[in-house]
Every structure is written in C-alpha cells, then in structure tokens.
PDB file of C-alpha atoms in Angstrom:
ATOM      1  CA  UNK A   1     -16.006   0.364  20.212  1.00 51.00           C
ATOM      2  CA  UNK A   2     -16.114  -3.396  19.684  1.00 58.00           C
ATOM      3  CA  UNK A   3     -15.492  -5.297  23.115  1.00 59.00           C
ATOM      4  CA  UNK A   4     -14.309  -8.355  21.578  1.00 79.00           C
ATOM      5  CA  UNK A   5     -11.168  -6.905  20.272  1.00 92.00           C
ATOM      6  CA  UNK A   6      -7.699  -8.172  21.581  1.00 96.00           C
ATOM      7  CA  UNK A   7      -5.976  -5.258  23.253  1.00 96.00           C
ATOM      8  CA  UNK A   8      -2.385  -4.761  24.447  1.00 95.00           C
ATOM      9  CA  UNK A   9      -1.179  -2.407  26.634  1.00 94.00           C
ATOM     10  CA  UNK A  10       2.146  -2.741  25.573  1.00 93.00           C
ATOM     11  CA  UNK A  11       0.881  -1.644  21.727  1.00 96.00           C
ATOM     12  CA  UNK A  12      -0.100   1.754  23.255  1.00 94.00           C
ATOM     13  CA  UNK A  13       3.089   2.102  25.323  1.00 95.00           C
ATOM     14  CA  UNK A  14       5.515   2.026  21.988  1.00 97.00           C
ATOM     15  CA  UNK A  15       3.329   2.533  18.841  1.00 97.00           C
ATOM     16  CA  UNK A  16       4.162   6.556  18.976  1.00 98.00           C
ATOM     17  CA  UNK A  17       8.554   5.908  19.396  1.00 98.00           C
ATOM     18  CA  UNK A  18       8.014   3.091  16.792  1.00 98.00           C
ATOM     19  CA  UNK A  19       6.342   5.449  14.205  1.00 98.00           C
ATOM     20  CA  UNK A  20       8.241   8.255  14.491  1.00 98.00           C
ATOM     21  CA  UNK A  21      10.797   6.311  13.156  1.00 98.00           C
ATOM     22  CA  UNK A  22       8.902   4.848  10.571  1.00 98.00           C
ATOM     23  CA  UNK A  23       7.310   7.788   9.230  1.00 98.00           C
ATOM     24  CA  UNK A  24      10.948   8.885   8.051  1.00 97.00           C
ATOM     25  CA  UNK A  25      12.147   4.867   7.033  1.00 97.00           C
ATOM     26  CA  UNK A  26       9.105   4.680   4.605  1.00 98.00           C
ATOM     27  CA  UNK A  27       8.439   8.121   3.766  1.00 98.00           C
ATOM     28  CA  UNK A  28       9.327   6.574  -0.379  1.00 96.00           C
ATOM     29  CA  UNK A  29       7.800   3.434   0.395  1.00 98.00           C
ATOM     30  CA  UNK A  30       4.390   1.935  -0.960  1.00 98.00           C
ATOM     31  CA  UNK A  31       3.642  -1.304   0.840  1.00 98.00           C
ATOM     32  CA  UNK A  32       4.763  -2.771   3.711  1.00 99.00           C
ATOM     33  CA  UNK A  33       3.976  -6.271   5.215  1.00 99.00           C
ATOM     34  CA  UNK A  34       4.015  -6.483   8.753  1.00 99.00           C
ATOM     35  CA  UNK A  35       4.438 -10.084  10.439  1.00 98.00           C
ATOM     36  CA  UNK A  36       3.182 -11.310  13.329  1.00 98.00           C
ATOM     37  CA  UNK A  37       0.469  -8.245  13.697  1.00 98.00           C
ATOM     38  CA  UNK A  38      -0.339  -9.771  16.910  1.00 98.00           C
ATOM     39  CA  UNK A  39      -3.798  -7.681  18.220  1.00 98.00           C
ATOM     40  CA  UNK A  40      -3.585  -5.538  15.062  1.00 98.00           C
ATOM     41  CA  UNK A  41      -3.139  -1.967  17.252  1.00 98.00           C
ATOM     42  CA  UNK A  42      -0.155  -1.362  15.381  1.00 98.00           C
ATOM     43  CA  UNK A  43      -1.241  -1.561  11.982  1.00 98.00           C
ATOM     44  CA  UNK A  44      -4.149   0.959  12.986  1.00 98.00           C
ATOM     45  CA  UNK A  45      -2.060   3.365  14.158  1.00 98.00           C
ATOM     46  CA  UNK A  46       0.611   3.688  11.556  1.00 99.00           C
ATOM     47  CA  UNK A  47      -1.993   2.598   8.913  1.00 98.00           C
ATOM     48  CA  UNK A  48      -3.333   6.445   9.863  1.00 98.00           C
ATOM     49  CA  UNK A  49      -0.369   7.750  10.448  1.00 99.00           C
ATOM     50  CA  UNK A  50       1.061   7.058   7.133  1.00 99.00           C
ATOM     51  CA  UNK A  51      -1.802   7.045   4.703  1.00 98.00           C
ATOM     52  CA  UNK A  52       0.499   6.791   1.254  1.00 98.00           C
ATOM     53  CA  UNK A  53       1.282   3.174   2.725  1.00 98.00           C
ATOM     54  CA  UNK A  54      -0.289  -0.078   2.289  1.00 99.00           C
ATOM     55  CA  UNK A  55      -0.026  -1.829   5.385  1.00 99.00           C
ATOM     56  CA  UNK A  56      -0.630  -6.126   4.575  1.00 99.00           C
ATOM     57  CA  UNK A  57      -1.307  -7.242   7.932  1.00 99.00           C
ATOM     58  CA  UNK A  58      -0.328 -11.355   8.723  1.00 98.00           C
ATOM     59  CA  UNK A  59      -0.345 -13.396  11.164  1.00 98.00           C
ATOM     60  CA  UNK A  60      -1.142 -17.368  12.209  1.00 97.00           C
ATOM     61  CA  UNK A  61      -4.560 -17.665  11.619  1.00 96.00           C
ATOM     62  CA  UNK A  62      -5.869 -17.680  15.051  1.00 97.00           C
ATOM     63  CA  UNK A  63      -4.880 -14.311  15.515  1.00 97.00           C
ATOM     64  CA  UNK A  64      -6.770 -12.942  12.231  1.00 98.00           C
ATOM     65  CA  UNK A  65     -10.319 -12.562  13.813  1.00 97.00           C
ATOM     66  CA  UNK A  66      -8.789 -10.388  16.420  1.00 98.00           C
ATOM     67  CA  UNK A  67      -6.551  -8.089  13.821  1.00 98.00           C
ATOM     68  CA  UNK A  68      -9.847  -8.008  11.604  1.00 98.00           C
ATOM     69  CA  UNK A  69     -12.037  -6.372  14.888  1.00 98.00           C
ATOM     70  CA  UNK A  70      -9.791  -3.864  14.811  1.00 98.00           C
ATOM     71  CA  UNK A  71      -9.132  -3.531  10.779  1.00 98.00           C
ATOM     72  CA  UNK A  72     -12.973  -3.370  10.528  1.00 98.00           C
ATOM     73  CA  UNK A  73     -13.646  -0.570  12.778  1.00 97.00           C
ATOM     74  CA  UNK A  74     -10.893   1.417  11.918  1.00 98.00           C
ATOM     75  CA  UNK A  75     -11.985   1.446   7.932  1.00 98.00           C
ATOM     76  CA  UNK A  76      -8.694   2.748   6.088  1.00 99.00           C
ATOM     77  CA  UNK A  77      -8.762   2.613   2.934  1.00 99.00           C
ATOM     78  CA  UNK A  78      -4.880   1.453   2.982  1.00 99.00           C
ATOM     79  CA  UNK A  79      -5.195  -1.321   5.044  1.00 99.00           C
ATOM     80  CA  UNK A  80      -6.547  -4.786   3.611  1.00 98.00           C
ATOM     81  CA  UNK A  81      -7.603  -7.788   5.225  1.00 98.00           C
ATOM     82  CA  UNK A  82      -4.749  -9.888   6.806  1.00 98.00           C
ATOM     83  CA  UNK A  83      -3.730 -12.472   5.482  1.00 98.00           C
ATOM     84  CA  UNK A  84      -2.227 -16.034   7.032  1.00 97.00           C
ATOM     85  CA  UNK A  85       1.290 -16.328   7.596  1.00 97.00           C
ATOM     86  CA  UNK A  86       3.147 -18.810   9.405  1.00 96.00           C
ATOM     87  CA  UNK A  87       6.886 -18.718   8.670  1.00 95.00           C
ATOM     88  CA  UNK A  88       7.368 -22.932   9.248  1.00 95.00           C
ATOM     89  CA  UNK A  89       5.156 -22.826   6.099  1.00 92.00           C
ATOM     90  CA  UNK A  90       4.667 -19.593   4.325  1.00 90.00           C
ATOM     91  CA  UNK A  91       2.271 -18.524   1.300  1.00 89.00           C
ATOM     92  CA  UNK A  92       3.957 -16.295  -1.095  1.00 92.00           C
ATOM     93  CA  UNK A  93       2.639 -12.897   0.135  1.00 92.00           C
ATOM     94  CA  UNK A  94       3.973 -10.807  -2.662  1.00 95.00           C
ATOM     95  CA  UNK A  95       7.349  -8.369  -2.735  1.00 97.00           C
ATOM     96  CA  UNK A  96       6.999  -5.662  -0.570  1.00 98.00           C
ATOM     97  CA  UNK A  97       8.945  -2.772  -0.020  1.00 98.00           C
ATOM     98  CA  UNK A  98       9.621  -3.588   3.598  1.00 99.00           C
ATOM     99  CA  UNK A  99       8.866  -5.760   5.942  1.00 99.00           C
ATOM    100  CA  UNK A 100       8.129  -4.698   9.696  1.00 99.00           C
ATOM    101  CA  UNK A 101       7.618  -7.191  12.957  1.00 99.00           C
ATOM    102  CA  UNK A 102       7.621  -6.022  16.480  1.00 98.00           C
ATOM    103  CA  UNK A 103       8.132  -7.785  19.849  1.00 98.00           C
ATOM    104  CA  UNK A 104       8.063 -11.640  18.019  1.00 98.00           C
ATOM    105  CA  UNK A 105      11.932 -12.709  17.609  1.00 99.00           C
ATOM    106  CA  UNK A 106      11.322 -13.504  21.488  1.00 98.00           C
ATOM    107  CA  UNK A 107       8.225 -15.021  21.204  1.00 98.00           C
ATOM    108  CA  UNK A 108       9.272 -17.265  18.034  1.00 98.00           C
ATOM    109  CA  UNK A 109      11.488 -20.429  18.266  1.00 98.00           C
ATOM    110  CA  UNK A 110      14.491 -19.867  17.285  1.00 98.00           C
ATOM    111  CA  UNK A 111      14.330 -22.297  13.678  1.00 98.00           C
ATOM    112  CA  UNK A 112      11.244 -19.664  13.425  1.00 98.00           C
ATOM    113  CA  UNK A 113      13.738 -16.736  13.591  1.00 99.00           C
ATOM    114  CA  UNK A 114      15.941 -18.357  10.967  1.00 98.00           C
ATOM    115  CA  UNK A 115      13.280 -19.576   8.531  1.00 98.00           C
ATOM    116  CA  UNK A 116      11.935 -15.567   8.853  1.00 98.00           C
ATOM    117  CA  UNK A 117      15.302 -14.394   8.021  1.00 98.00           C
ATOM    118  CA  UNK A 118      16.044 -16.830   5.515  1.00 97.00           C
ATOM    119  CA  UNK A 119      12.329 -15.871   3.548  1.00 97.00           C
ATOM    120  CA  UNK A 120      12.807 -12.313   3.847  1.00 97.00           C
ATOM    121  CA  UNK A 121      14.951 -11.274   0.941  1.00 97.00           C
ATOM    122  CA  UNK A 122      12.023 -13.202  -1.462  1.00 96.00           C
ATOM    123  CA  UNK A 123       9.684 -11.398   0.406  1.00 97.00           C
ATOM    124  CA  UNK A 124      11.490  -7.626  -0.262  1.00 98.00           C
ATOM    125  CA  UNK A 125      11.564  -5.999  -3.371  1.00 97.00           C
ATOM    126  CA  UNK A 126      15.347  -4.698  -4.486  1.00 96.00           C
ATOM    127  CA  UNK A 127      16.552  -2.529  -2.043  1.00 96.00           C
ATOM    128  CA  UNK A 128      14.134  -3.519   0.444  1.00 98.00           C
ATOM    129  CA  UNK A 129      14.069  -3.013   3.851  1.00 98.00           C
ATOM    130  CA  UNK A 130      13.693  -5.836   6.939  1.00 99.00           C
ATOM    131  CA  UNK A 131      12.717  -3.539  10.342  1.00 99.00           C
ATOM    132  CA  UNK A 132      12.312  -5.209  13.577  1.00 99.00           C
ATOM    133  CA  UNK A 133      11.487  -4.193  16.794  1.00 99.00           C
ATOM    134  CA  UNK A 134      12.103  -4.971  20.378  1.00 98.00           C
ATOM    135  CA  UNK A 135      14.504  -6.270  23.141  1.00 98.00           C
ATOM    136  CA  UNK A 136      18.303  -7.700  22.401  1.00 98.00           C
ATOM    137  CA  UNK A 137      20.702  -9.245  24.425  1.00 98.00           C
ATOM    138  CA  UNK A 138      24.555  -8.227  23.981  1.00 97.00           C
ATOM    139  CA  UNK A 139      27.169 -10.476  23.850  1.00 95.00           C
ATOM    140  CA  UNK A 140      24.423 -12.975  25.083  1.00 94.00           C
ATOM    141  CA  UNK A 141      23.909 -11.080  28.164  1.00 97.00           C
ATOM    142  CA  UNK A 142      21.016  -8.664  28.977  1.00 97.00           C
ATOM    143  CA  UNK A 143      21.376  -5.238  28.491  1.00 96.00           C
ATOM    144  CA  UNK A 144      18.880  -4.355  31.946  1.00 97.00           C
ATOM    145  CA  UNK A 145      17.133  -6.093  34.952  1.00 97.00           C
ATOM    146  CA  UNK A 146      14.195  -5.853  33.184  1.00 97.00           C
ATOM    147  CA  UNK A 147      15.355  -7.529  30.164  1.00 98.00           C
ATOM    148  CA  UNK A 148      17.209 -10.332  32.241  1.00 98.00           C
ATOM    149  CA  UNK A 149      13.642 -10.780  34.025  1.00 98.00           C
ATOM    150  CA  UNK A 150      11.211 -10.202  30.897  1.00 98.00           C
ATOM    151  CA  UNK A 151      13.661 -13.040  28.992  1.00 98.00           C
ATOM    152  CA  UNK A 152      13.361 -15.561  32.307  1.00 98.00           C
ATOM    153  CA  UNK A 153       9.926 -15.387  32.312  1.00 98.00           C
ATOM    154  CA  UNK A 154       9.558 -16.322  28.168  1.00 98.00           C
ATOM    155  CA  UNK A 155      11.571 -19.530  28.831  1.00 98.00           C
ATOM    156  CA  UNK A 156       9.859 -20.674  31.853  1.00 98.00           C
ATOM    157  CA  UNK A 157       6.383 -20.210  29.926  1.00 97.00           C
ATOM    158  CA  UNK A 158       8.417 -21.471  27.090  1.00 98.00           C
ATOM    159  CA  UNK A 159      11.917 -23.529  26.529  1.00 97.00           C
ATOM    160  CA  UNK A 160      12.082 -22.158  22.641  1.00 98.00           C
ATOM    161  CA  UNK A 161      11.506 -18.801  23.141  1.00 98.00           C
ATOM    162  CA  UNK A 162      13.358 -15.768  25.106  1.00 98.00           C
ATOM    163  CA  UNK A 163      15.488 -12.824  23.872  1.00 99.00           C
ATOM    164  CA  UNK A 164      17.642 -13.218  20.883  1.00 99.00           C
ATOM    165  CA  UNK A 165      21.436 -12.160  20.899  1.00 98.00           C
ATOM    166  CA  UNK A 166      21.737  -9.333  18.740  1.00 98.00           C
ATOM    167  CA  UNK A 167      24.986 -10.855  17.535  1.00 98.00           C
ATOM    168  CA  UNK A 168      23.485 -14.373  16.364  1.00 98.00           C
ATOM    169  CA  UNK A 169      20.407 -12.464  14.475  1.00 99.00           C
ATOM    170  CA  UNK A 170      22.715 -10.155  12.922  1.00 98.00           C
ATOM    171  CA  UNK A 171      24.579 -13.573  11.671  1.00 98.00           C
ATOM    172  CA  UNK A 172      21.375 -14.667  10.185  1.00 99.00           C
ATOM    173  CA  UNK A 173      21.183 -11.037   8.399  1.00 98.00           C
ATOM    174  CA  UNK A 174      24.194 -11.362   6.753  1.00 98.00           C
ATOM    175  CA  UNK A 175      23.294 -14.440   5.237  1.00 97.00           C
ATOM    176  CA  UNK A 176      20.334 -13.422   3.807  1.00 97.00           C
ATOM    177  CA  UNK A 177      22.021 -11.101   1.810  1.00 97.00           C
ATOM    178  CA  UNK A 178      20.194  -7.832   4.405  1.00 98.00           C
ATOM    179  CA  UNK A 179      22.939  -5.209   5.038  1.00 98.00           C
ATOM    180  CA  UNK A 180      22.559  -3.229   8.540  1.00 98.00           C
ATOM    181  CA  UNK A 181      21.566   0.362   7.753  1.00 97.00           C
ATOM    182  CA  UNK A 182      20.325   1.886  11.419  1.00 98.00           C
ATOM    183  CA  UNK A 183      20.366   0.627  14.872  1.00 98.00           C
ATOM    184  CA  UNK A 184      17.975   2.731  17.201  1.00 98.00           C
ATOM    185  CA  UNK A 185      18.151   2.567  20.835  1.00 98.00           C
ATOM    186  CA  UNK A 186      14.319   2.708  21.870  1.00 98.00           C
ATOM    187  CA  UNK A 187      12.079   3.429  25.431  1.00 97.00           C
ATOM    188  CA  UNK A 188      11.968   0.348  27.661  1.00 95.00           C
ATOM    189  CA  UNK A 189      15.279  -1.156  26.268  1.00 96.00           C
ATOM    190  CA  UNK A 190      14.268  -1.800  23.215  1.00 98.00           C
ATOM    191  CA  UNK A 191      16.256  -1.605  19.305  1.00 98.00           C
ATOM    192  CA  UNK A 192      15.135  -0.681  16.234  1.00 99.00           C
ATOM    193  CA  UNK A 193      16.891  -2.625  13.834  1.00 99.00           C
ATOM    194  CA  UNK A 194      17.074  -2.128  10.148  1.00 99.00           C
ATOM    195  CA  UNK A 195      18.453  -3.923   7.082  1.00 99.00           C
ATOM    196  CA  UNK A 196      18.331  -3.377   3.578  1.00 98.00           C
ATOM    197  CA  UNK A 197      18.484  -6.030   1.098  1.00 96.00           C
ATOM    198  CA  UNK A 198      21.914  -6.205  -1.161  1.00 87.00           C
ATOM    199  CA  UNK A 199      23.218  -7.252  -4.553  1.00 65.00           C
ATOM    200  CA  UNK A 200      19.522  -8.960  -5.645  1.00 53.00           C
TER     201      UNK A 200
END
C-alpha cells in the first residue's frame, strides 16, 4: 500500500450507502464525471463496483497527485487519469452521462455552487443526470445538532463556505434546466439528490 496517499475516514464511512444507490442510478449509464474527487477513495470503490462505467475523476490540481496514488494502485481499466477542474474556470471535460460530487457544496463558495450548477447542463449529455451528495439545511435551518455544529465549524475555518439550503440549490437547479427526480435521505444526515437534465 502506498503511504503517501491522502486518506479520509469519512470516504470509508459512506462510500457503501452512496453506491448502493448508484449502482441502480447508472446501471444504463457509460461515463460519469465526478467533481471534486477529493482523496480519490470514492472513485476506487465504485470504479470496482461498477465496472461497465467510466469514472473521469477531477479535481483542482493540487489534489490530482493524491487521486493519482490511489488511481495507480488500484489499476482499473475504467478509470483514467484525472483531469483538472476548477469550476471559476473550467476546461471543457466532455458530455457525460452524469455527473456525481460528494461532500463539496459545503466546502465551495457559494458563486462556486452557482457557476457548478450553471456548467452542468453543458457538461450532461440529453437526459443526463446531476447527483450530489451530502448535508442540507431546511428552510435555512439545520436538520440535526450535528449538522448545526459540522456547518459552524466550516464558517469559522471559512466565511464562504458552510451548508447550503436545500431550497436555494434547488433554485439554482431549476434554472439550469435539471428537473428533481429522487431525494434520498442518507446515514449521518445526509441527501442524495438527483436531477435530470430537461428539454436540451
């Protein structure tokens, strides 16, 4: 096992309720771009779980040498390098038949959580599907202890970030032309959202 690989504990915790979901969301699908792949845990585990998938890893680019350690020793065949992404200035990655991102609408500002929304439908192929992960307020007020404590902590480490209203992202669906298709309540509470892309 390579010792310089980033690890998260948290990856470990909710990669098995995450793909179980999955498995039946893009049981027809062929690629999927996943961004913000943080330590790259993720895309080793579903990359194996799902082996008719191409998972496209992305990511700012410090975080690529870390997804790579992990990419590298894992060897599927379905998983390519990542590739840079930064939403404040994206490459075209290609259409995709859906895009995935876990635990980073609370970790991105929230003009970062627009501009993500906003690329998303040029980043889908027709009838795509957007699926994000992780913790939502409701009504702009937490749904737990935890989550009111978890979202405290993410502004005092950072102003810009914390957890979104599920309300105000939902807004930024709509105008992206993504239709709501499946809200999951998840362990730790935690959604799994899903959207599918409309009338392109």
């Amino acid at each position: 096992m390579n010792s310089d690989k980033p690890f998260s504990a948290a990856c470990v915790r909710n990669r098995e309720p995450i793909v179980d979901r999955l498995e039946g969301l893009l049981a027809y699908s062929a690629s999927v771009l996943e961004i913000g792949s943080g330590t790259g845990q993720h895309a080793v585990h579903f990359g194996a779980a799902m082996p008719w998938l191409r998972w496209q890893c992305s990511d700012r680019r410090a975080m690529l040498a870390g997804i790579r350690c992990w990419l590298d020793e894992a060897a599927l065949p379905n998983l390519p390098a990542p590739i840079e992404l930064d939403v404040n200035d994206p490459p075209d990655p290609g259409r995709h038949d859906a895009l995935f991102t876990a635990n980073t609408l609370h970790i991105m500002a929230w003009r970062e959580v627009e501009l993500m929304f906003r690329q998303a439908p040029h980043w889908l192929r027709p009838m795509g599907r957007l699926i994000v992960y992780g913790p939502f307020h409701r009504d702009g007020r937490p749904t737990s202890p935890g989550n009111a404590a978890f979202d405290r902590s993410l502004r005092q480490s950072n102003p810009a970030a914390g957890i979104r209203d599920l309300a105000a992202v939902e807004a930024l669906a709509c105008e992206a032309g993504l239709g709501r298709v499946a809200e999951w309540a998840m362990p730790a509470n935690n959604l799994m959202l899903v959207w599918q892309l409309t009338g392109r």
